[in-house]
PDB file of C-alpha atoms and ligand atoms in Angstrom:
ATOM      1  CA  MET A   1       0.129   0.034  -0.067  1.00  0.00           C
ATOM      2  CA  VAL A   2       1.153   3.574  -0.450  1.00  0.00           C
ATOM      3  CA  LEU A   3       0.317   6.833   1.429  1.00  0.00           C
ATOM      4  CA  LYS A   4       0.488   9.852  -0.732  1.00  0.00           C
ATOM      5  CA  LEU A   5       2.602  12.603   0.922  1.00  0.00           C
ATOM      6  CA  GLN A   6       3.934  15.929  -0.508  1.00  0.00           C
ATOM      7  CA  PHE A   7       7.156  14.421  -1.536  1.00  0.00           C
ATOM      8  CA  GLY A   8       5.548  11.477  -3.314  1.00  0.00           C
ATOM      9  CA  ASN A   9       4.412   7.947  -2.085  1.00  0.00           C
ATOM     10  CA  LEU A  10       5.461   6.108   1.182  1.00  0.00           C
ATOM     11  CA  ALA A  11       5.169   2.575   0.617  1.00  0.00           C
ATOM     12  CA  PHE A  12       4.092   0.306   3.491  1.00  0.00           C
ATOM     13  CA  THR A  13       2.607  -3.089   4.564  1.00  0.00           C
ATOM     14  CA  THR A  14       0.571  -3.985   7.558  1.00  0.00           C
ATOM     15  CA  TYR A  15       0.192  -7.377   8.929  1.00  0.00           C
ATOM     16  CA  GLY A  16      -2.142  -9.095  11.513  1.00  0.00           C
ATOM     17  CA  ASN A  17      -5.234  -7.731  13.483  1.00  0.00           C
ATOM     18  CA  LYS A  18      -5.589  -4.026  13.864  1.00  0.00           C
ATOM     19  CA  GLY A  19      -7.014  -4.614  17.373  1.00  0.00           C
ATOM     20  CA  ASN A  20      -3.694  -6.137  18.654  1.00  0.00           C
ATOM     21  CA  PRO A  21      -0.825  -4.135  20.067  1.00  0.00           C
ATOM     22  CA  ALA A  22       1.049  -2.521  17.351  1.00  0.00           C
ATOM     23  CA  VAL A  23       4.760  -2.822  16.262  1.00  0.00           C
ATOM     24  CA  THR A  24       6.153  -0.480  13.718  1.00  0.00           C
ATOM     25  CA  PHE A  25       9.568  -1.382  11.993  1.00  0.00           C
ATOM     26  CA  ILE A  26      12.068   1.145  10.632  1.00  0.00           C
ATOM     27  CA  HIS A  27      14.785  -0.293   8.453  1.00  0.00           C
ATOM     28  CA  GLY A  28      18.588   0.695   8.286  1.00  0.00           C
ATOM     29  CA  PHE A  29      20.459   2.492   5.460  1.00  0.00           C
ATOM     30  CA  PRO A  30      20.259   1.874   2.562  1.00  0.00           C
ATOM     31  CA  PHE A  31      17.806  -1.071   3.008  1.00  0.00           C
ATOM     32  CA  SER A  32      13.916  -1.295   2.676  1.00  0.00           C
ATOM     33  CA  ARG A  33      10.990  -2.774   4.635  1.00  0.00           C
ATOM     34  CA  GLU A  34      11.847  -6.228   3.048  1.00  0.00           C
ATOM     35  CA  MET A  35      14.752  -6.703   5.601  1.00  0.00           C
ATOM     36  CA  TRP A  36      12.052  -7.296   8.394  1.00  0.00           C
ATOM     37  CA  SER A  37      10.104  -9.886   6.453  1.00  0.00           C
ATOM     38  CA  GLU A  38      10.906 -12.557   9.014  1.00  0.00           C
ATOM     39  CA  GLN A  39      10.154 -10.442  12.093  1.00  0.00           C
ATOM     40  CA  CYS A  40       6.802  -9.210  10.376  1.00  0.00           C
ATOM     41  CA  GLU A  41       5.736 -12.872   9.812  1.00  0.00           C
ATOM     42  CA  VAL A  42       6.652 -14.079  13.185  1.00  0.00           C
ATOM     43  CA  LEU A  43       5.148 -11.055  15.286  1.00  0.00           C
ATOM     44  CA  SER A  44       1.873 -10.725  13.258  1.00  0.00           C
ATOM     45  CA  LYS A  45       0.406 -13.812  15.173  1.00  0.00           C
ATOM     46  CA  ASP A  46      -0.284 -11.620  18.137  1.00  0.00           C
ATOM     47  CA  HIS A  47       0.487  -7.997  16.765  1.00  0.00           C
ATOM     48  CA  TYR A  48      -0.535  -5.413  14.492  1.00  0.00           C
ATOM     49  CA  VAL A  49       2.690  -4.850  12.482  1.00  0.00           C
ATOM     50  CA  VAL A  50       3.617  -1.968  10.224  1.00  0.00           C
ATOM     51  CA  ALA A  51       6.690  -1.918   8.081  1.00  0.00           C
ATOM     52  CA  TYR A  52       7.408   0.971   5.739  1.00  0.00           C
ATOM     53  CA  ASP A  53      10.056   2.168   3.225  1.00  0.00           C
ATOM     54  CA  ILE A  54      11.864   5.329   4.378  1.00  0.00           C
ATOM     55  CA  ARG A  55      11.518   8.003   1.957  1.00  0.00           C
ATOM     56  CA  GLY A  56      14.099   7.335  -1.179  1.00  0.00           C
ATOM     57  CA  HIS A  57      14.195   3.703  -0.268  1.00  0.00           C
ATOM     58  CA  GLY A  58      12.522   0.436  -1.319  1.00  0.00           C
ATOM     59  CA  GLU A  59       9.123   1.320  -3.151  1.00  0.00           C
ATOM     60  CA  SER A  60       8.880   4.720  -1.560  1.00  0.00           C
ATOM     61  CA  SER A  61       9.326   7.860  -3.948  1.00  0.00           C
ATOM     62  CA  VAL A  62      12.777   9.484  -4.119  1.00  0.00           C
ATOM     63  CA  GLY A  63      11.274  13.047  -4.037  1.00  0.00           C
ATOM     64  CA  SER A  64      13.853  15.791  -4.350  1.00  0.00           C
ATOM     65  CA  GLY A  65      16.663  13.485  -2.909  1.00  0.00           C
ATOM     66  CA  GLN A  66      17.531  16.012  -0.333  1.00  0.00           C
ATOM     67  CA  TYR A  67      16.898  14.595   3.304  1.00  0.00           C
ATOM     68  CA  LEU A  68      17.036  15.335   6.867  1.00  0.00           C
ATOM     69  CA  ILE A  69      16.294  12.873   9.637  1.00  0.00           C
ATOM     70  CA  GLU A  70      13.530  15.306  10.770  1.00  0.00           C
ATOM     71  CA  MET A  71      11.757  14.744   7.390  1.00  0.00           C
ATOM     72  CA  PHE A  72      11.902  10.838   7.884  1.00  0.00           C
ATOM     73  CA  VAL A  73      10.288  11.441  11.382  1.00  0.00           C
ATOM     74  CA  ASP A  74       7.705  13.588   9.708  1.00  0.00           C
ATOM     75  CA  ASP A  75       6.837  10.732   7.452  1.00  0.00           C
ATOM     76  CA  LEU A  76       6.631   8.348  10.212  1.00  0.00           C
ATOM     77  CA  ILE A  77       4.261  10.306  12.054  1.00  0.00           C
ATOM     78  CA  SER A  78       2.205  10.949   8.897  1.00  0.00           C
ATOM     79  CA  LEU A  79       2.010   7.180   8.394  1.00  0.00           C
ATOM     80  CA  LEU A  80       0.825   6.603  12.131  1.00  0.00           C
ATOM     81  CA  ASP A  81      -1.830   9.283  11.601  1.00  0.00           C
ATOM     82  CA  PHE A  82      -3.018   7.744   8.374  1.00  0.00           C
ATOM     83  CA  LEU A  83      -3.296   4.414  10.188  1.00  0.00           C
ATOM     84  CA  ASP A  84      -4.867   5.867  13.226  1.00  0.00           C
ATOM     85  CA  LEU A  85      -2.207   4.347  15.367  1.00  0.00           C
ATOM     86  CA  LYS A  86      -2.535   6.118  18.827  1.00  0.00           C
ATOM     87  CA  SER A  87       0.213   4.058  20.139  1.00  0.00           C
ATOM     88  CA  THR A  88       2.886   1.593  19.002  1.00  0.00           C
ATOM     89  CA  THR A  89       6.304   0.051  19.888  1.00  0.00           C
ATOM     90  CA  LEU A  90       8.977   1.325  17.378  1.00  0.00           C
ATOM     91  CA  CYS A  91      11.544  -1.136  16.501  1.00  0.00           C
ATOM     92  CA  GLY A  92      14.507   0.740  14.354  1.00  0.00           C
ATOM     93  CA  LEU A  93      17.680  -0.711  13.214  1.00  0.00           C
ATOM     94  CA  SER A  94      20.731   1.501  12.841  1.00  0.00           C
ATOM     95  CA  MET A  95      19.249   4.552  10.736  1.00  0.00           C
ATOM     96  CA  GLY A  96      15.883   3.341  11.744  1.00  0.00           C
ATOM     97  CA  GLY A  97      17.101   3.741  15.388  1.00  0.00           C
ATOM     98  CA  TYR A  98      18.140   7.202  14.769  1.00  0.00           C
ATOM     99  CA  ILE A  99      14.621   7.993  13.510  1.00  0.00           C
ATOM    100  CA  ALA A 100      13.058   6.125  16.231  1.00  0.00           C
ATOM    101  CA  GLN A 101      15.155   8.122  18.973  1.00  0.00           C
ATOM    102  CA  ARG A 102      14.054  11.527  17.133  1.00  0.00           C
ATOM    103  CA  ALA A 103      10.288  10.319  16.996  1.00  0.00           C
ATOM    104  CA  VAL A 104      10.148   9.455  20.709  1.00  0.00           C
ATOM    105  CA  ASP A 105      11.793  12.843  21.521  1.00  0.00           C
ATOM    106  CA  ARG A 106       9.270  14.524  19.402  1.00  0.00           C
ATOM    107  CA  ALA A 107       6.160  12.825  20.167  1.00  0.00           C
ATOM    108  CA  ALA A 108       6.687  10.622  23.396  1.00  0.00           C
ATOM    109  CA  ASP A 109       2.820  10.072  23.819  1.00  0.00           C
ATOM    110  CA  ARG A 110       2.660   8.127  20.430  1.00  0.00           C
ATOM    111  CA  PHE A 111       4.924   5.386  21.519  1.00  0.00           C
ATOM    112  CA  SER A 112       4.378   2.469  24.162  1.00  0.00           C
ATOM    113  CA  GLY A 113       7.868   0.668  23.618  1.00  0.00           C
ATOM    114  CA  LEU A 114      11.219   1.137  21.903  1.00  0.00           C
ATOM    115  CA  ILE A 115      13.454  -1.508  20.430  1.00  0.00           C
ATOM    116  CA  LEU A 116      16.806   0.146  19.370  1.00  0.00           C
ATOM    117  CA  CYS A 117      18.748  -2.429  17.114  1.00  0.00           C
ATOM    118  CA  ASP A 118      22.499  -2.022  16.123  1.00  0.00           C
ATOM    119  CA  THR A 119      22.226   1.865  16.503  1.00  0.00           C
ATOM    120  CA  LYS A 120      23.810   4.631  18.454  1.00  0.00           C
ATOM    121  CA  SER A 121      22.805   7.902  20.135  1.00  0.00           C
ATOM    122  CA  THR A 122      26.045   9.905  19.116  1.00  0.00           C
ATOM    123  CA  ALA A 123      26.325  11.918  16.009  1.00  0.00           C
ATOM    124  CA  ASP A 124      28.889  11.307  13.352  1.00  0.00           C
ATOM    125  CA  THR A 125      32.599  12.030  14.364  1.00  0.00           C
ATOM    126  CA  ASN A 126      34.790  13.865  11.858  1.00  0.00           C
ATOM    127  CA  THR A 127      36.262  10.683  10.671  1.00  0.00           C
ATOM    128  CA  ALA A 128      32.748   9.194  10.021  1.00  0.00           C
ATOM    129  CA  LYS A 129      31.776  12.430   8.084  1.00  0.00           C
ATOM    130  CA  LEU A 130      34.877  11.949   5.873  1.00  0.00           C
ATOM    131  CA  ASN A 131      33.928   8.497   5.251  1.00  0.00           C
ATOM    132  CA  ARG A 132      30.332   9.407   4.289  1.00  0.00           C
ATOM    133  CA  ALA A 133      32.039  12.118   1.830  1.00  0.00           C
ATOM    134  CA  ASN A 134      34.185   9.140   0.306  1.00  0.00           C
ATOM    135  CA  GLN A 135      31.159   7.094  -0.038  1.00  0.00           C
ATOM    136  CA  ILE A 136      29.343   9.898  -1.891  1.00  0.00           C
ATOM    137  CA  LYS A 137      32.331  10.407  -4.127  1.00  0.00           C
ATOM    138  CA  THR A 138      32.317   6.665  -5.063  1.00  0.00           C
ATOM    139  CA  ILE A 139      28.630   6.780  -6.030  1.00  0.00           C
ATOM    140  CA  VAL A 140      28.972   9.871  -8.062  1.00  0.00           C
ATOM    141  CA  ASP A 141      31.959   8.383  -9.835  1.00  0.00           C
ATOM    142  CA  GLY A 142      29.543   5.801 -10.970  1.00  0.00           C
ATOM    143  CA  LYS A 143      31.236   3.163  -8.829  1.00  0.00           C
ATOM    144  CA  LYS A 144      28.056   2.107  -6.833  1.00  0.00           C
ATOM    145  CA  GLU A 145      28.781  -1.589  -6.899  1.00  0.00           C
ATOM    146  CA  LYS A 146      31.986  -0.715  -5.250  1.00  0.00           C
ATOM    147  CA  PHE A 147      30.073   1.135  -2.349  1.00  0.00           C
ATOM    148  CA  VAL A 148      27.693  -1.679  -1.911  1.00  0.00           C
ATOM    149  CA  GLU A 149      30.659  -4.370  -1.876  1.00  0.00           C
ATOM    150  CA  ASP A 150      32.714  -2.126   0.579  1.00  0.00           C
ATOM    151  CA  MET A 151      29.727  -1.540   2.850  1.00  0.00           C
ATOM    152  CA  LEU A 152      28.666  -5.217   2.856  1.00  0.00           C
ATOM    153  CA  HIS A 153      31.850  -6.114   4.534  1.00  0.00           C
ATOM    154  CA  SER A 154      31.261  -3.618   7.248  1.00  0.00           C
ATOM    155  CA  LEU A 155      27.672  -4.844   7.718  1.00  0.00           C
ATOM    156  CA  PHE A 156      27.944  -8.521   8.179  1.00  0.00           C
ATOM    157  CA  ALA A 157      30.140 -10.469  10.475  1.00  0.00           C
ATOM    158  CA  PRO A 158      32.787 -12.465   8.550  1.00  0.00           C
ATOM    159  CA  ALA A 159      31.089 -15.882   9.092  1.00  0.00           C
ATOM    160  CA  SER A 160      27.680 -14.559   7.975  1.00  0.00           C
ATOM    161  CA  PHE A 161      28.852 -14.675   4.209  1.00  0.00           C
ATOM    162  CA  GLU A 162      29.180 -18.457   4.423  1.00  0.00           C
ATOM    163  CA  LYS A 163      26.501 -19.343   7.152  1.00  0.00           C
ATOM    164  CA  ASN A 164      23.899 -16.868   5.849  1.00  0.00           C
ATOM    165  CA  GLY A 165      24.671 -16.268   2.152  1.00  0.00           C
ATOM    166  CA  ASP A 166      20.875 -15.789   1.370  1.00  0.00           C
ATOM    167  CA  GLY A 167      20.733 -13.019   4.029  1.00  0.00           C
ATOM    168  CA  VAL A 168      23.737 -11.310   2.430  1.00  0.00           C
ATOM    169  CA  GLU A 169      22.406 -11.563  -1.047  1.00  0.00           C
ATOM    170  CA  LYS A 170      19.108 -10.321   0.115  1.00  0.00           C
ATOM    171  CA  ILE A 171      20.536  -7.165   1.520  1.00  0.00           C
ATOM    172  CA  LYS A 172      22.860  -6.731  -1.391  1.00  0.00           C
ATOM    173  CA  LYS A 173      20.050  -6.866  -3.860  1.00  0.00           C
ATOM    174  CA  ILE A 174      18.075  -4.134  -1.803  1.00  0.00           C
ATOM    175  CA  MET A 175      21.128  -2.028  -1.691  1.00  0.00           C
ATOM    176  CA  ASN A 176      21.785  -2.175  -5.426  1.00  0.00           C
ATOM    177  CA  SER A 177      18.513  -1.304  -6.261  1.00  0.00           C
ATOM    178  CA  THR A 178      18.570   1.793  -4.148  1.00  0.00           C
ATOM    179  CA  ASP A 179      18.447   5.151  -6.276  1.00  0.00           C
ATOM    180  CA  ASP A 180      21.778   6.964  -6.242  1.00  0.00           C
ATOM    181  CA  HIS A 181      20.227  10.366  -5.495  1.00  0.00           C
ATOM    182  CA  ALA A 182      18.459   8.695  -2.509  1.00  0.00           C
ATOM    183  CA  LEU A 183      21.760   7.123  -1.319  1.00  0.00           C
ATOM    184  CA  ILE A 184      23.728  10.439  -1.608  1.00  0.00           C
ATOM    185  CA  GLY A 185      20.747  12.380  -0.096  1.00  0.00           C
ATOM    186  CA  THR A 186      20.505   9.994   2.999  1.00  0.00           C
ATOM    187  CA  LEU A 187      24.294   9.897   3.446  1.00  0.00           C
ATOM    188  CA  ILE A 188      24.261  13.757   3.810  1.00  0.00           C
ATOM    189  CA  ALA A 189      21.134  13.434   6.221  1.00  0.00           C
ATOM    190  CA  LEU A 190      23.082  10.754   8.411  1.00  0.00           C
ATOM    191  CA  SER A 191      25.959  12.977   8.544  1.00  0.00           C
ATOM    192  CA  ALA A 192      23.866  16.004   9.674  1.00  0.00           C
ATOM    193  CA  ARG A 193      22.053  14.135  12.304  1.00  0.00           C
ATOM    194  CA  MET A 194      21.681  15.155  15.908  1.00  0.00           C
ATOM    195  CA  ASP A 195      23.478  13.838  18.834  1.00  0.00           C
ATOM    196  CA  MET A 196      20.678  12.190  21.006  1.00  0.00           C
ATOM    197  CA  THR A 197      22.684  10.919  24.033  1.00  0.00           C
ATOM    198  CA  ASP A 198      21.427  13.681  26.368  1.00  0.00           C
ATOM    199  CA  SER A 199      17.726  13.313  25.322  1.00  0.00           C
ATOM    200  CA  LEU A 200      17.737   9.613  26.244  1.00  0.00           C
ATOM    201  CA  SER A 201      17.366  10.285  29.939  1.00  0.00           C
ATOM    202  CA  ASN A 202      13.715  11.483  28.885  1.00  0.00           C
ATOM    203  CA  ILE A 203      12.620   8.220  27.572  1.00  0.00           C
ATOM    204  CA  LYS A 204      10.120   6.642  30.007  1.00  0.00           C
ATOM    205  CA  ILE A 205       8.682   3.782  27.776  1.00  0.00           C
ATOM    206  CA  PRO A 206      10.061   0.101  28.172  1.00  0.00           C
ATOM    207  CA  THR A 207      13.303   0.074  25.891  1.00  0.00           C
ATOM    208  CA  LEU A 208      15.201  -2.933  24.541  1.00  0.00           C
ATOM    209  CA  ILE A 209      18.554  -2.526  22.971  1.00  0.00           C
ATOM    210  CA  LEU A 210      20.074  -5.137  20.711  1.00  0.00           C
ATOM    211  CA  VAL A 211      23.472  -5.324  19.282  1.00  0.00           C
ATOM    212  CA  GLY A 212      25.386  -7.828  17.326  1.00  0.00           C
ATOM    213  CA  ASP A 213      28.378  -9.147  19.140  1.00  0.00           C
ATOM    214  CA  GLN A 214      30.572  -8.357  16.064  1.00  0.00           C
ATOM    215  CA  ASP A 215      28.801  -5.131  15.020  1.00  0.00           C
ATOM    216  CA  LYS A 216      31.658  -2.733  13.731  1.00  0.00           C
ATOM    217  CA  LEU A 217      29.417   0.166  12.760  1.00  0.00           C
ATOM    218  CA  THR A 218      27.338   0.576  16.057  1.00  0.00           C
ATOM    219  CA  THR A 219      29.284  -1.351  18.551  1.00  0.00           C
ATOM    220  CA  VAL A 220      28.392  -3.056  21.988  1.00  0.00           C
ATOM    221  CA  ALA A 221      29.903   0.128  23.629  1.00  0.00           C
ATOM    222  CA  ASP A 222      27.632   2.344  21.758  1.00  0.00           C
ATOM    223  CA  ALA A 223      24.702   0.112  22.986  1.00  0.00           C
ATOM    224  CA  ASP A 224      26.111   0.387  26.504  1.00  0.00           C
ATOM    225  CA  LEU A 225      26.047   4.000  26.346  1.00  0.00           C
ATOM    226  CA  MET A 226      22.403   4.144  25.505  1.00  0.00           C
ATOM    227  CA  HIS A 227      21.666   1.607  28.205  1.00  0.00           C
ATOM    228  CA  THR A 228      23.238   3.742  30.791  1.00  0.00           C
ATOM    229  CA  LYS A 229      21.197   6.832  29.726  1.00  0.00           C
ATOM    230  CA  ILE A 230      17.609   5.092  29.374  1.00  0.00           C
ATOM    231  CA  ARG A 231      16.250   4.235  32.675  1.00  0.00           C
ATOM    232  CA  GLY A 232      15.075   0.553  33.088  1.00  0.00           C
ATOM    233  CA  SER A 233      16.509  -0.383  29.541  1.00  0.00           C
ATOM    234  CA  GLU A 234      17.876  -3.737  28.957  1.00  0.00           C
ATOM    235  CA  VAL A 235      20.467  -4.938  26.481  1.00  0.00           C
ATOM    236  CA  VAL A 236      20.828  -8.069  24.604  1.00  0.00           C
ATOM    237  CA  ILE A 237      23.823  -8.905  22.612  1.00  0.00           C
ATOM    238  CA  VAL A 238      22.845 -11.101  19.656  1.00  0.00           C
ATOM    239  CA  LYS A 239      25.578 -13.836  19.034  1.00  0.00           C
ATOM    240  CA  GLU A 240      27.450 -14.388  15.713  1.00  0.00           C
ATOM    241  CA  SER A 241      25.988 -11.292  14.290  1.00  0.00           C
ATOM    242  CA  GLY A 242      27.414  -8.073  12.760  1.00  0.00           C
ATOM    243  CA  HIS A 243      25.349  -4.923  12.193  1.00  0.00           C
ATOM    244  CA  VAL A 244      22.250  -6.660  10.718  1.00  0.00           C
ATOM    245  CA  SER A 245      21.484  -8.860  13.686  1.00  0.00           C
ATOM    246  CA  ASN A 246      17.836  -9.496  12.773  1.00  0.00           C
ATOM    247  CA  ILE A 247      18.945 -11.320   9.500  1.00  0.00           C
ATOM    248  CA  GLU A 248      22.336 -12.872  10.858  1.00  0.00           C
ATOM    249  CA  ASN A 249      20.788 -14.314  14.005  1.00  0.00           C
ATOM    250  CA  ALA A 250      17.106 -14.099  13.481  1.00  0.00           C
ATOM    251  CA  ALA A 251      16.273 -16.954  16.093  1.00  0.00           C
ATOM    252  CA  GLU A 252      17.999 -14.948  18.961  1.00  0.00           C
ATOM    253  CA  PHE A 253      16.848 -11.761  17.722  1.00  0.00           C
ATOM    254  CA  ASN A 254      13.140 -12.689  17.432  1.00  0.00           C
ATOM    255  CA  ASN A 255      13.376 -14.570  20.676  1.00  0.00           C
ATOM    256  CA  ALA A 256      14.703 -11.215  22.517  1.00  0.00           C
ATOM    257  CA  VAL A 257      11.958  -9.136  20.926  1.00  0.00           C
ATOM    258  CA  ILE A 258       9.227 -11.537  21.713  1.00  0.00           C
ATOM    259  CA  THR A 259      10.364 -11.959  25.369  1.00  0.00           C
ATOM    260  CA  PHE A 260      10.429  -8.145  25.803  1.00  0.00           C
ATOM    261  CA  LEU A 261       6.989  -7.555  24.213  1.00  0.00           C
ATOM    262  CA  GLU A 262       5.597 -10.162  26.384  1.00  0.00           C
ATOM    263  CA  LYS A 263       7.295  -8.991  29.517  1.00  0.00           C
ATOM    264  CA  ASN A 264       6.108  -5.445  29.113  1.00  0.00           C
ATOM    265  CA  ARG A 265       2.535  -6.469  27.839  1.00  0.00           C
ATOM    266  CA  LEU A 266       3.255  -4.552  24.515  1.00  0.00           C
TER     267      LEU A 266
HETATM  268  C1  MLT B 301      22.507   1.859   8.884  1.00  0.00           C
HETATM  269  O1  MLT B 301      22.615   0.602   8.811  1.00  0.00           O
HETATM  270  O2  MLT B 301      21.439   2.379   8.822  1.00  0.00           O
HETATM  271  C2  MLT B 301      23.939   2.685   8.574  1.00  0.00           C
HETATM  272  O3  MLT B 301      24.987   1.986   8.853  1.00  0.00           O
HETATM  273  C3  MLT B 301      23.847   3.997   9.572  1.00  0.00           C
HETATM  274  C4  MLT B 301      24.859   4.674   9.594  1.00  0.00           C
HETATM  275  O4  MLT B 301      25.572   4.603   8.594  1.00  0.00           O
HETATM  276  O5  MLT B 301      25.111   5.664  10.448  1.00  0.00           O
END
């Protein structure tokens, strides 16, 4: 389904019964809602599940190709309004986690629970900004395949290339199909994002933090920092996983999410 917004279409899928507690999934960069397919299926038995494509990704329109995290949050809130969802648990991976942290800061009363996966609260360091500039140059120079290949090796734990070849291929395909202007616009938005660390102490809803034990992009130390700031939060370290823990070790990831939702009656 699509929601028509000023910039174009926001593509989304809902699963399960609308009367059940809601969980809304936000994907990472540069993926699409397809990355959550296994979680959507598993959770839809007891939940109303929403998964959507961030502007410029998946089946959503690219629009101007100029983005800010704030615009992604606007889109999320427009989608929740459209679906008449008064309350939902938000589950965001990496960039999805940056969006979720801003959404909870802007509209705390709309959210009943928070699941932050393989993400961080800090802004880009100068080194990270320069790395994004190099990634943009690679794409502008017409070497998108190199951008994708390099990123894949940062995303996945080394063993995942053998043990979970299908998962790697799935993510690679999604990345390759993302529009160049959307890639560049999103890299600039990521580079310009706010540091959310000080705002985390305002979070009052149950929060689960998940991180792959081999995540190089958003590390166990990043997860621990968020944990110390969010009162009552819990951390689960997902074994044998890099940055895409919901795919690299779906069994452990799903188990942690289901346990958290059940325990908090979400
Ligand atoms: C992601 O997976 O969303 C990205 O790694 C986030 C980032 O580059 O900061």
